Amino acid sequence: MGTPGSDRAAVAEDLARRAVDWLVAAREQQADRVSTVGSDPDPSLYSGDAGVLLALHEAAEHTGSARLRRLVDEGADRLAAQVDDVDVSSLYFGLTGIAFTLHVLMREDAAAHALRLVRSRAVDGRWGPMFELLAGNAGIALGALRAGDHDLAVAAVEHYLSEATPTASGVNWAVRPTPARSHHVAHGTLGIVLALGTVGSEVGRGDLVELALRGAADVVGRDEQGPEGFLVPHSDPPHRPDLIERYSLGWCNGPAGDAQTFRLLHQVTGDDRWRALGDRCWHTVVTSGLPARLRPGFWDNSGRCCGTAGVLALALDRVVERGDHGDHGGHGGHEDPGVFADVLVDDLLARATVDEDGARWSNHEHRDDPPDLRPERGWAMGSAGIVRELLRYARVRVGRDDAYAVPWPDHPTRPRRHPAGILGA
């Protein structure tokens, strides 16, 4: 904990570079398999090539590597060639995420073609049975917005206006074809709130922002850990309780992700109660015991979606927003986001497998035998998502540019407050 900031940054950056080496080798092995057995590579943002390419692009921008830029350029061409073969439309599993990636990598014709296909597949304003961020309308809206198609973004979120269900504290939505109503970012109310608030603020639609605030109010009304903390169950009635724990802590279904939505609402409205709710989420996260694996199933993932890298992203957001870029020297306690960022990076360092092939992480499933899972390369559960956060940590730790080269569609990274008058407009 007393390691100087420049040393910590160097160690994190070196681990990220080694993870990039492994990602490049894994992509080459996949290309060999495709050419020999004809298997289709996963192109998705969640676990496949789109997410990996954006991580490599992040690394290329961080390091200035001409080799990585060439690999990304070649990969973008291959991704563009897959557009017509992808029959899923969502942000994380389908064409919207691919379109966003192609837009970032300056393949505008292919990106526009992908979004036209997405638009053509809507049936009664929806793209399938899931009606949330990872697989449904909310994610399509955010991806389309970031790819420059504001009309599609608005069309994707407008359907939430007519589908909202009034509750005791606000509104929520039926996000899947079962009775369970989920509450968090990945599959639930706060992911929809994030989309409504983001799109509404950027296009000047006060009705969408107002609906976002009503959705957030429903989740706030379910808090079970106030006044200092914030903890809401996964879903009500519980969705698949035999498999899914009642409470989670990560980005996808816990306070690490809830805080991101509250950050967005504070940026949009300027209302400090949302900032205070983000602080309560942070208190719950840092006092929970993570990243230690306190019991089987408690904290088994190093990745971005439901693991340590996703919490690191929030810690760095808080460091940047509070102007705390200095060396902590082990002081300040875990509620200091810089101190906790160090703790999280130490855990990623300790859990990495590093050898001549590079660095990667194995997540843990205590119900499997053996429990250590095969290392994955993607954004959600694998090395791509971890690389992005380690590189940002390395920059923040020494006061370099604290922004991502590629802001993710659902990650609030800059103020989006609309001029006064949007609410009720």
PDB file of N, CA and C in Angstrom, residues 282-349:
ATOM      1  N   TRP A 282     -21.283   3.588  -2.794  1.00  0.00           N
ATOM      2  CA  TRP A 282     -19.848   3.414  -2.580  1.00  0.00           C
ATOM      3  C   TRP A 282     -19.565   2.873  -1.185  1.00  0.00           C
ATOM      4  N   HIS A 283     -20.254   3.397  -0.188  1.00  0.00           N
ATOM      5  CA  HIS A 283     -20.074   2.917   1.184  1.00  0.00           C
ATOM      6  C   HIS A 283     -20.377   1.417   1.263  1.00  0.00           C
ATOM      7  N   THR A 284     -21.445   0.991   0.633  1.00  0.00           N
ATOM      8  CA  THR A 284     -21.794  -0.429   0.657  1.00  0.00           C
ATOM      9  C   THR A 284     -20.728  -1.268  -0.021  1.00  0.00           C
ATOM     10  N   VAL A 285     -20.240  -0.805  -1.158  1.00  0.00           N
ATOM     11  CA  VAL A 285     -19.224  -1.555  -1.894  1.00  0.00           C
ATOM     12  C   VAL A 285     -17.958  -1.712  -1.058  1.00  0.00           C
ATOM     13  N   VAL A 286     -17.442  -0.628  -0.502  1.00  0.00           N
ATOM     14  CA  VAL A 286     -16.128  -0.688   0.144  1.00  0.00           C
ATOM     15  C   VAL A 286     -16.184  -1.331   1.518  1.00  0.00           C
ATOM     16  N   THR A 287     -17.362  -1.428   2.119  1.00  0.00           N
ATOM     17  CA  THR A 287     -17.471  -2.081   3.424  1.00  0.00           C
ATOM     18  C   THR A 287     -17.973  -3.515   3.321  1.00  0.00           C
ATOM     19  N   SER A 288     -18.160  -4.010   2.086  1.00  0.00           N
ATOM     20  CA  SER A 288     -18.725  -5.352   1.887  1.00  0.00           C
ATOM     21  C   SER A 288     -17.728  -6.480   2.119  1.00  0.00           C
ATOM     22  N   GLY A 289     -16.433  -6.165   2.010  1.00  0.00           N
ATOM     23  CA  GLY A 289     -15.406  -7.193   2.091  1.00  0.00           C
ATOM     24  C   GLY A 289     -14.765  -7.538   0.771  1.00  0.00           C
ATOM     25  N   LEU A 290     -15.373  -7.130  -0.366  1.00  0.00           N
ATOM     26  CA  LEU A 290     -14.729  -7.386  -1.652  1.00  0.00           C
ATOM     27  C   LEU A 290     -13.450  -6.555  -1.752  1.00  0.00           C
ATOM     28  N   PRO A 291     -12.439  -7.021  -2.457  1.00  0.00           N
ATOM     29  CA  PRO A 291     -12.387  -8.152  -3.388  1.00  0.00           C
ATOM     30  C   PRO A 291     -12.009  -9.490  -2.744  1.00  0.00           C
ATOM     31  N   ALA A 292     -11.976  -9.572  -1.421  1.00  0.00           N
ATOM     32  CA  ALA A 292     -11.701 -10.863  -0.783  1.00  0.00           C
ATOM     33  C   ALA A 292     -12.838 -11.837  -1.074  1.00  0.00           C
ATOM     34  N   ARG A 293     -12.501 -13.097  -1.226  1.00  0.00           N
ATOM     35  CA  ARG A 293     -13.508 -14.135  -1.434  1.00  0.00           C
ATOM     36  C   ARG A 293     -13.895 -14.688  -0.070  1.00  0.00           C
ATOM     37  N   LEU A 294     -14.851 -14.019   0.564  1.00  0.00           N
ATOM     38  CA  LEU A 294     -15.182 -14.293   1.951  1.00  0.00           C
ATOM     39  C   LEU A 294     -15.869 -15.640   2.140  1.00  0.00           C
ATOM     40  N   ARG A 295     -16.556 -16.092   1.141  1.00  0.00           N
ATOM     41  CA  ARG A 295     -17.261 -17.377   1.204  1.00  0.00           C
ATOM     42  C   ARG A 295     -17.473 -17.854  -0.221  1.00  0.00           C
ATOM     43  N   PRO A 296     -17.768 -19.121  -0.425  1.00  0.00           N
ATOM     44  CA  PRO A 296     -18.002 -19.609  -1.792  1.00  0.00           C
ATOM     45  C   PRO A 296     -19.097 -18.814  -2.487  1.00  0.00           C
ATOM     46  N   GLY A 297     -18.758 -18.316  -3.665  1.00  0.00           N
ATOM     47  CA  GLY A 297     -19.719 -17.569  -4.460  1.00  0.00           C
ATOM     48  C   GLY A 297     -19.795 -16.094  -4.162  1.00  0.00           C
ATOM     49  N   PHE A 298     -19.032 -15.594  -3.169  1.00  0.00           N
ATOM     50  CA  PHE A 298     -19.169 -14.176  -2.802  1.00  0.00           C
ATOM     51  C   PHE A 298     -18.546 -13.253  -3.840  1.00  0.00           C
ATOM     52  N   TRP A 299     -17.297 -13.456  -4.210  1.00  0.00           N
ATOM     53  CA  TRP A 299     -16.633 -12.543  -5.146  1.00  0.00           C
ATOM     54  C   TRP A 299     -15.705 -13.358  -6.028  1.00  0.00           C
ATOM     55  N   ASP A 300     -16.260 -13.894  -7.109  1.00  0.00           N
ATOM     56  CA  ASP A 300     -15.572 -14.911  -7.893  1.00  0.00           C
ATOM     57  C   ASP A 300     -15.086 -14.426  -9.246  1.00  0.00           C
ATOM     58  N   ASN A 301     -15.256 -13.162  -9.563  1.00  0.00           N
ATOM     59  CA  ASN A 301     -15.026 -12.691 -10.921  1.00  0.00           C
ATOM     60  C   ASN A 301     -14.111 -11.470 -10.889  1.00  0.00           C
ATOM     61  N   SER A 302     -13.090 -11.477 -11.744  1.00  0.00           N
ATOM     62  CA  SER A 302     -12.205 -10.318 -11.889  1.00  0.00           C
ATOM     63  C   SER A 302     -12.664  -9.367 -12.976  1.00  0.00           C
ATOM     64  N   GLY A 303     -13.680  -9.739 -13.749  1.00  0.00           N
ATOM     65  CA  GLY A 303     -14.025  -9.013 -14.956  1.00  0.00           C
ATOM     66  C   GLY A 303     -14.813  -7.743 -14.752  1.00  0.00           C
ATOM     67  N   ARG A 304     -15.175  -7.113 -15.852  1.00  0.00           N
ATOM     68  CA  ARG A 304     -15.807  -5.798 -15.859  1.00  0.00           C
ATOM     69  C   ARG A 304     -17.282  -5.848 -15.511  1.00  0.00           C
ATOM     70  N   CYS A 305     -17.987  -6.878 -15.944  1.00  0.00           N
ATOM     71  CA  CYS A 305     -19.445  -6.900 -15.794  1.00  0.00           C
ATOM     72  C   CYS A 305     -19.857  -7.112 -14.345  1.00  0.00           C
ATOM     73  N   CYS A 306     -19.381  -8.160 -13.724  1.00  0.00           N
ATOM     74  CA  CYS A 306     -19.820  -8.451 -12.350  1.00  0.00           C
ATOM     75  C   CYS A 306     -18.648  -8.722 -11.429  1.00  0.00           C
ATOM     76  N   GLY A 307     -17.486  -8.123 -11.726  1.00  0.00           N
ATOM     77  CA  GLY A 307     -16.308  -8.400 -10.926  1.00  0.00           C
ATOM     78  C   GLY A 307     -15.499  -7.166 -10.578  1.00  0.00           C
ATOM     79  N   THR A 308     -14.240  -7.406 -10.270  1.00  0.00           N
ATOM     80  CA  THR A 308     -13.356  -6.396  -9.704  1.00  0.00           C
ATOM     81  C   THR A 308     -13.108  -5.227 -10.655  1.00  0.00           C
ATOM     82  N   ALA A 309     -12.957  -5.481 -11.955  1.00  0.00           N
ATOM     83  CA  ALA A 309     -12.679  -4.401 -12.898  1.00  0.00           C
ATOM     84  C   ALA A 309     -13.830  -3.402 -12.977  1.00  0.00           C
ATOM     85  N   GLY A 310     -15.063  -3.873 -12.830  1.00  0.00           N
ATOM     86  CA  GLY A 310     -16.197  -2.958 -12.836  1.00  0.00           C
ATOM     87  C   GLY A 310     -16.212  -2.048 -11.631  1.00  0.00           C
ATOM     88  N   VAL A 311     -15.795  -2.563 -10.473  1.00  0.00           N
ATOM     89  CA  VAL A 311     -15.692  -1.728  -9.276  1.00  0.00           C
ATOM     90  C   VAL A 311     -14.544  -0.741  -9.435  1.00  0.00           C
ATOM     91  N   LEU A 312     -13.436  -1.182 -10.053  1.00  0.00           N
ATOM     92  CA  LEU A 312     -12.313  -0.284 -10.310  1.00  0.00           C
ATOM     93  C   LEU A 312     -12.738   0.885 -11.186  1.00  0.00           C
ATOM     94  N   ALA A 313     -13.586   0.640 -12.168  1.00  0.00           N
ATOM     95  CA  ALA A 313     -14.069   1.733 -13.015  1.00  0.00           C
ATOM     96  C   ALA A 313     -14.766   2.800 -12.184  1.00  0.00           C
ATOM     97  N   LEU A 314     -15.609   2.374 -11.236  1.00  0.00           N
ATOM     98  CA  LEU A 314     -16.295   3.338 -10.376  1.00  0.00           C
ATOM     99  C   LEU A 314     -15.305   4.053  -9.464  1.00  0.00           C
ATOM    100  N   ALA A 315     -14.350   3.320  -8.904  1.00  0.00           N
ATOM    101  CA  ALA A 315     -13.350   3.949  -8.043  1.00  0.00           C
ATOM    102  C   ALA A 315     -12.607   5.051  -8.798  1.00  0.00           C
ATOM    103  N   LEU A 316     -12.220   4.775 -10.040  1.00  0.00           N
ATOM    104  CA  LEU A 316     -11.492   5.778 -10.824  1.00  0.00           C
ATOM    105  C   LEU A 316     -12.379   6.968 -11.176  1.00  0.00           C
ATOM    106  N   ASP A 317     -13.658   6.718 -11.449  1.00  0.00           N
ATOM    107  CA  ASP A 317     -14.572   7.834 -11.677  1.00  0.00           C
ATOM    108  C   ASP A 317     -14.601   8.750 -10.462  1.00  0.00           C
ATOM    109  N   ARG A 318     -14.638   8.155  -9.297  1.00  0.00           N
ATOM    110  CA  ARG A 318     -14.697   8.960  -8.071  1.00  0.00           C
ATOM    111  C   ARG A 318     -13.374   9.685  -7.813  1.00  0.00           C
ATOM    112  N   VAL A 319     -12.259   9.052  -8.107  1.00  0.00           N
ATOM    113  CA  VAL A 319     -10.962   9.726  -7.997  1.00  0.00           C
ATOM    114  C   VAL A 319     -10.936  10.957  -8.900  1.00  0.00           C
ATOM    115  N   VAL A 320     -11.331  10.776 -10.150  1.00  0.00           N
ATOM    116  CA  VAL A 320     -11.276  11.869 -11.125  1.00  0.00           C
ATOM    117  C   VAL A 320     -12.224  12.994 -10.728  1.00  0.00           C
ATOM    118  N   GLU A 321     -13.439  12.648 -10.314  1.00  0.00           N
ATOM    119  CA  GLU A 321     -14.427  13.669 -10.011  1.00  0.00           C
ATOM    120  C   GLU A 321     -14.111  14.439  -8.735  1.00  0.00           C
ATOM    121  N   ARG A 322     -13.311  13.829  -7.862  1.00  0.00           N
ATOM    122  CA  ARG A 322     -12.928  14.512  -6.625  1.00  0.00           C
ATOM    123  C   ARG A 322     -11.533  15.113  -6.711  1.00  0.00           C
ATOM    124  N   GLY A 323     -10.899  15.024  -7.869  1.00  0.00           N
ATOM    125  CA  GLY A 323      -9.587  15.613  -8.060  1.00  0.00           C
ATOM    126  C   GLY A 323      -8.492  14.953  -7.262  1.00  0.00           C
ATOM    127  N   ASP A 324      -8.667  13.677  -6.915  1.00  0.00           N
ATOM    128  CA  ASP A 324      -7.709  12.977  -6.062  1.00  0.00           C
ATOM    129  C   ASP A 324      -6.832  12.083  -6.928  1.00  0.00           C
ATOM    130  N   HIS A 325      -5.726  12.637  -7.443  1.00  0.00           N
ATOM    131  CA  HIS A 325      -4.815  11.893  -8.302  1.00  0.00           C
ATOM    132  C   HIS A 325      -3.511  11.546  -7.591  1.00  0.00           C
ATOM    133  N   GLY A 326      -3.398  11.878  -6.335  1.00  0.00           N
ATOM    134  CA  GLY A 326      -2.105  11.788  -5.674  1.00  0.00           C
ATOM    135  C   GLY A 326      -1.762  10.414  -5.155  1.00  0.00           C
ATOM    136  N   ASP A 327      -0.574  10.326  -4.547  1.00  0.00           N
ATOM    137  CA  ASP A 327      -0.114   9.090  -3.929  1.00  0.00           C
ATOM    138  C   ASP A 327      -0.712   9.009  -2.532  1.00  0.00           C
ATOM    139  N   HIS A 328      -1.375   7.900  -2.235  1.00  0.00           N
ATOM    140  CA  HIS A 328      -2.103   7.782  -0.981  1.00  0.00           C
ATOM    141  C   HIS A 328      -1.231   7.267   0.151  1.00  0.00           C
ATOM    142  N   GLY A 329      -0.179   6.559  -0.170  1.00  0.00           N
ATOM    143  CA  GLY A 329       0.733   6.096   0.855  1.00  0.00           C
ATOM    144  C   GLY A 329       0.092   5.219   1.900  1.00  0.00           C
ATOM    145  N   GLY A 330      -1.050   4.608   1.565  1.00  0.00           N
ATOM    146  CA  GLY A 330      -1.689   3.712   2.508  1.00  0.00           C
ATOM    147  C   GLY A 330      -2.594   4.418   3.498  1.00  0.00           C
ATOM    148  N   HIS A 331      -2.846   5.713   3.323  1.00  0.00           N
ATOM    149  CA  HIS A 331      -3.648   6.463   4.283  1.00  0.00           C
ATOM    150  C   HIS A 331      -5.003   6.819   3.675  1.00  0.00           C
ATOM    151  N   GLY A 332      -5.934   7.109   4.540  1.00  0.00           N
ATOM    152  CA  GLY A 332      -7.221   7.615   4.082  1.00  0.00           C
ATOM    153  C   GLY A 332      -8.350   6.617   4.210  1.00  0.00           C
ATOM    154  N   GLY A 333      -8.072   5.330   4.385  1.00  0.00           N
ATOM    155  CA  GLY A 333      -9.125   4.353   4.539  1.00  0.00           C
ATOM    156  C   GLY A 333      -9.721   3.944   3.215  1.00  0.00           C
ATOM    157  N   HIS A 334     -10.430   2.803   3.218  1.00  0.00           N
ATOM    158  CA  HIS A 334     -10.948   2.254   1.968  1.00  0.00           C
ATOM    159  C   HIS A 334     -12.032   3.098   1.329  1.00  0.00           C
ATOM    160  N   GLU A 335     -12.709   3.966   2.091  1.00  0.00           N
ATOM    161  CA  GLU A 335     -13.718   4.812   1.451  1.00  0.00           C
ATOM    162  C   GLU A 335     -13.065   5.874   0.572  1.00  0.00           C
ATOM    163  N   ASP A 336     -11.772   6.145   0.768  1.00  0.00           N
ATOM    164  CA  ASP A 336     -11.016   6.969  -0.169  1.00  0.00           C
ATOM    165  C   ASP A 336     -10.919   6.190  -1.475  1.00  0.00           C
ATOM    166  N   PRO A 337     -11.462   6.720  -2.578  1.00  0.00           N
ATOM    167  CA  PRO A 337     -11.490   5.933  -3.818  1.00  0.00           C
ATOM    168  C   PRO A 337     -10.106   5.602  -4.354  1.00  0.00           C
ATOM    169  N   GLY A 338      -9.119   6.476  -4.110  1.00  0.00           N
ATOM    170  CA  GLY A 338      -7.771   6.167  -4.562  1.00  0.00           C
ATOM    171  C   GLY A 338      -7.181   4.993  -3.822  1.00  0.00           C
ATOM    172  N   VAL A 339      -7.399   4.945  -2.510  1.00  0.00           N
ATOM    173  CA  VAL A 339      -6.918   3.824  -1.714  1.00  0.00           C
ATOM    174  C   VAL A 339      -7.592   2.532  -2.161  1.00  0.00           C
ATOM    175  N   PHE A 340      -8.905   2.591  -2.367  1.00  0.00           N
ATOM    176  CA  PHE A 340      -9.606   1.362  -2.751  1.00  0.00           C
ATOM    177  C   PHE A 340      -9.240   0.939  -4.167  1.00  0.00           C
ATOM    178  N   ALA A 341      -8.978   1.892  -5.047  1.00  0.00           N
ATOM    179  CA  ALA A 341      -8.489   1.528  -6.382  1.00  0.00           C
ATOM    180  C   ALA A 341      -7.185   0.744  -6.285  1.00  0.00           C
ATOM    181  N   ASP A 342      -6.289   1.165  -5.378  1.00  0.00           N
ATOM    182  CA  ASP A 342      -5.045   0.416  -5.164  1.00  0.00           C
ATOM    183  C   ASP A 342      -5.337  -1.013  -4.708  1.00  0.00           C
ATOM    184  N   VAL A 343      -6.292  -1.152  -3.786  1.00  0.00           N
ATOM    185  CA  VAL A 343      -6.657  -2.481  -3.289  1.00  0.00           C
ATOM    186  C   VAL A 343      -7.167  -3.365  -4.432  1.00  0.00           C
ATOM    187  N   LEU A 344      -8.000  -2.814  -5.276  1.00  0.00           N
ATOM    188  CA  LEU A 344      -8.565  -3.580  -6.382  1.00  0.00           C
ATOM    189  C   LEU A 344      -7.484  -3.988  -7.386  1.00  0.00           C
ATOM    190  N   VAL A 345      -6.567  -3.076  -7.685  1.00  0.00           N
ATOM    191  CA  VAL A 345      -5.484  -3.404  -8.614  1.00  0.00           C
ATOM    192  C   VAL A 345      -4.568  -4.462  -8.009  1.00  0.00           C
ATOM    193  N   ASP A 346      -4.286  -4.352  -6.712  1.00  0.00           N
ATOM    194  CA  ASP A 346      -3.485  -5.392  -6.053  1.00  0.00           C
ATOM    195  C   ASP A 346      -4.134  -6.759  -6.222  1.00  0.00           C
ATOM    196  N   ASP A 347      -5.466  -6.803  -6.115  1.00  0.00           N
ATOM    197  CA  ASP A 347      -6.173  -8.076  -6.269  1.00  0.00           C
ATOM    198  C   ASP A 347      -6.060  -8.597  -7.696  1.00  0.00           C
ATOM    199  N   LEU A 348      -6.184  -7.708  -8.677  1.00  0.00           N
ATOM    200  CA  LEU A 348      -6.025  -8.132 -10.074  1.00  0.00           C
ATOM    201  C   LEU A 348      -4.607  -8.636 -10.332  1.00  0.00           C
ATOM    202  N   LEU A 349      -3.621  -7.983  -9.731  1.00  0.00           N
ATOM    203  CA  LEU A 349      -2.240  -8.440  -9.861  1.00  0.00           C
ATOM    204  C   LEU A 349      -2.076  -9.836  -9.277  1.00  0.00           C
TER     205      LEU A 349
END
